[in-house]
Structure formats: structure tokens, C-alpha cells
Amino acid sequence: MERLPATVELAVAAIIIAVLLAFSLGSVAALHQNSLWDRACQLLAIAGACIPNFWLGPLLIILFSLKLDWLPVGGREGLAHLVLPALTLGLSLSAVLARMMRASLLEVIREEYILAARAKGLGTVQVLFRHALRNALIPVLTILGLQIGGILSGSIIVETIFAWP
């Protein structure tokens, strides 16, 4: 129980990173379907889902800590110590959420009420945020809720790699 606050802190940071990445990548991929942006977002999502945490963590340490000397390797002393472990956990979750967000938005964009909103003269951004995103978020939030347990259990490996207490 004494270590639970550190695990929850790491999980919340990973979820925030995952949600920000997934919503932006999924939205861009859906709005630019079958374009270079869509293919790049899908490639990033597949790579994020395929790379295991025990391999991604050391890669991030090598790049951002040893080569660039931007972030600390391990410990729990401040916000800088949270970045790499949260990014390691959040990238795999964001891959799943981004693919779900893309699929959900593509389904919602084809609905008649979206066509009616565009016929009223609303711009793409207004249609996306006022109408499409609300309905597209339902399955994405369901998957996010199911993945929270996986984040908490998967954080054990990441905590070990980054010497997170």
C-alpha cells in the first residue's frame, strides 16, 4: 500500500499521454482517410502496439538519457523523472486507442446528422468537435476503461526498468 500512490501517479500520467496521442493521431487519420497522414498514423499505431514495454523503456533511456542527456534515467524526484516511464506505458495504450478512434470517427462521419451539419454550413472543425467527436468517443472511452487494469498491472515492468519506487 505504501507504493500504490507512485503506481497510480505513473498510471494517470500514462493515460494522459495515451489519450492526447490517440485522439490527435486518430482524428488526423480519420479526417485524412487513405492519405499519407492516414498511413503514417496507422504505421505509428501498429509500431506502438507491437513494441513491448520492456524493450521500449531501455530504448527511450538510451536515446533521451544517455545520448541526448535530456531526462534522468530513473527514480521519482520530480516531473522530469515521470516523463520516460509514463511515455513507455502510454505509447502502447495510445496505439490501441488511436486505431479505435480512427475507426469510430470514420463510422460517425458517414452518419446522416454529420451530413446535415455540413449542409447547414458548419466547418470541418465545428462538425468534428460539436457533433462527431461526442459520439465517436463512446467506444474509445470503453476501451480506455478496460485498459486501465492493464496499465496498472503492466506498470510493474516499467517501474522496474526506471527504478520507480
Coordinates of C-alpha atoms in Angstrom, one line a residue:
M1 CA 0.0 0.0 0.0
E2 CA 2.9 2.4 0.6
R3 CA 3.9 2.1 -3.1
L4 CA 0.4 2.4 -4.5
P5 CA 0.5 6.2 -4.9
A6 CA 3.6 6.1 -7.1
T7 CA 1.9 3.5 -9.3
V8 CA -1.3 5.5 -9.6
E9 CA 0.7 8.6 -10.4
L10 CA 2.5 6.8 -13.2
A11 CA -0.7 5.2 -14.5
V12 CA -2.5 8.6 -14.6
A13 CA 0.4 10.2 -16.4
A14 CA 0.5 7.3 -18.9
I15 CA -3.3 7.6 -19.5
I16 CA -3.0 11.4 -20.1
I17 CA -0.2 10.8 -22.7
A18 CA -2.1 8.0 -24.3
V19 CA -5.3 10.0 -24.6
L20 CA -3.6 13.0 -26.1
L21 CA -1.7 11.0 -28.6
A22 CA -4.6 8.7 -29.5
F23 CA -7.1 11.5 -30.0
S24 CA -4.8 13.6 -32.2
L25 CA -3.5 10.7 -34.3
G26 CA -6.9 9.0 -34.6
S27 CA -8.6 12.3 -35.6
V28 CA -5.9 13.2 -38.2
A29 CA -6.1 9.7 -39.6
A30 CA -9.9 9.7 -39.9
L31 CA -10.1 13.2 -41.4
H32 CA -7.5 12.4 -44.0
Q33 CA -8.6 8.9 -44.8
N34 CA -6.4 7.0 -47.3
S35 CA -3.8 9.8 -47.4
L36 CA -0.1 9.9 -46.4
W37 CA -1.2 11.2 -43.0
D38 CA -3.5 8.3 -42.5
R39 CA -0.9 5.8 -43.5
A40 CA 1.7 7.4 -41.2
C41 CA -0.7 7.4 -38.2
Q42 CA -1.6 3.8 -38.8
L43 CA 2.1 2.8 -39.0
L44 CA 2.8 4.6 -35.7
A45 CA -0.2 2.9 -34.1
I46 CA 0.9 -0.5 -35.3
A47 CA 4.5 0.1 -34.2
G48 CA 3.3 1.3 -30.8
A49 CA 1.2 -1.8 -30.3
C50 CA 4.0 -4.2 -31.4
I51 CA 6.9 -2.8 -29.3
P52 CA 6.8 -4.3 -25.8
N53 CA 7.4 -2.1 -22.8
F54 CA 10.5 -4.0 -21.7
W55 CA 12.1 -3.1 -25.0
L56 CA 10.8 0.4 -25.5
G57 CA 11.8 1.5 -22.0
P58 CA 15.5 0.9 -22.5
L59 CA 15.4 2.4 -26.0
L60 CA 14.0 5.6 -24.5
I61 CA 16.6 5.6 -21.8
I62 CA 19.4 5.2 -24.4
L63 CA 18.0 8.0 -26.6
F64 CA 16.8 10.6 -24.1
S65 CA 19.0 9.9 -21.1
L66 CA 22.3 8.6 -22.4
K67 CA 22.6 10.1 -25.9
L68 CA 20.8 13.4 -25.6
D69 CA 21.1 13.8 -21.8
W70 CA 17.6 15.5 -21.6
L71 CA 15.9 13.3 -19.0
P72 CA 17.0 11.4 -15.9
V73 CA 17.3 7.6 -16.1
G74 CA 15.4 6.6 -13.1
G75 CA 14.0 7.5 -9.7
R76 CA 11.0 9.5 -8.6
E77 CA 12.1 13.0 -7.6
G78 CA 10.2 15.3 -9.9
L79 CA 8.3 15.7 -13.1
A80 CA 11.3 15.0 -15.3
H81 CA 11.6 11.6 -13.7
L82 CA 8.0 10.8 -14.7
V83 CA 8.3 11.5 -18.4
L84 CA 10.1 8.4 -19.7
P85 CA 8.1 5.8 -17.6
A86 CA 4.8 7.5 -18.5
L87 CA 5.8 7.7 -22.1
T88 CA 6.7 4.0 -22.1
L89 CA 3.4 2.9 -20.7
G90 CA 1.3 5.5 -22.6
L91 CA 2.6 4.7 -26.1
S92 CA 1.3 1.1 -26.2
L93 CA -2.1 2.2 -24.9
S94 CA -2.2 5.2 -27.3
A95 CA -1.7 2.8 -30.2
V96 CA -4.8 0.8 -29.4
L97 CA -6.9 3.9 -28.7
A98 CA -5.7 5.7 -31.9
R99 CA -6.9 2.8 -34.1
M100 CA -10.2 2.7 -32.2
M101 CA -10.6 6.5 -32.5
R102 CA -9.9 6.4 -36.3
A103 CA -12.4 3.5 -36.8
S104 CA -15.1 5.2 -34.6
L105 CA -14.7 8.6 -36.3
L106 CA -14.9 7.1 -39.8
E107 CA -18.1 5.4 -38.8
V108 CA -19.6 8.5 -37.3
I109 CA -18.5 10.8 -40.1
R110 CA -20.7 8.8 -42.5
E111 CA -23.9 9.3 -40.5
E112 CA -26.7 11.5 -41.8
Y113 CA -26.6 14.0 -38.9
I114 CA -23.0 14.8 -39.9
L115 CA -24.1 15.4 -43.5
A116 CA -26.9 17.7 -42.2
A117 CA -24.4 19.6 -40.0
R118 CA -22.2 20.2 -43.1
A119 CA -25.3 21.2 -45.1
K120 CA -26.0 23.9 -42.5
G121 CA -22.7 25.4 -43.4
L122 CA -20.6 24.3 -40.4
G123 CA -16.9 23.9 -41.0
T124 CA -15.0 20.7 -40.6
V125 CA -13.6 21.6 -37.2
Q126 CA -17.0 22.6 -35.9
V127 CA -18.6 19.4 -37.2
L128 CA -15.8 17.3 -35.7
F129 CA -15.9 18.9 -32.2
R130 CA -19.6 19.6 -31.8
H131 CA -21.1 16.5 -33.4
A132 CA -18.8 13.7 -34.5
L133 CA -16.3 13.6 -31.5
R134 CA -19.1 13.2 -28.9
N135 CA -20.4 10.0 -30.5
A136 CA -17.1 8.7 -31.6
L137 CA -15.7 8.8 -28.0
I138 CA -18.2 6.2 -26.6
P139 CA -16.3 3.1 -27.8
V140 CA -12.9 4.7 -27.3
L141 CA -13.7 5.5 -23.6
T142 CA -15.0 2.0 -23.2
I143 CA -11.7 0.6 -24.4
L144 CA -9.8 3.1 -22.2
G145 CA -11.7 1.9 -19.1
L146 CA -10.9 -1.7 -19.9
Q147 CA -7.2 -0.9 -20.4
I148 CA -6.8 0.8 -17.0
G149 CA -6.3 -2.6 -15.3
G150 CA -3.7 -3.5 -17.9
I151 CA -1.9 -0.2 -17.3
L152 CA -1.8 -0.9 -13.5
S153 CA -0.5 -4.4 -14.0
G154 CA 1.9 -3.5 -16.8
S155 CA 3.4 -0.8 -14.8
I156 CA 5.4 -3.3 -12.7
I157 CA 7.8 -3.9 -15.6
V158 CA 8.2 -0.2 -16.3
E159 CA 8.7 0.6 -12.6
T160 CA 11.5 -1.9 -12.5
I161 CA 13.2 -0.6 -15.6
F162 CA 13.1 3.0 -14.5
A163 CA 13.7 2.3 -10.7
W164 CA 10.3 3.8 -9.9
P165 CA 9.6 3.1 -6.3

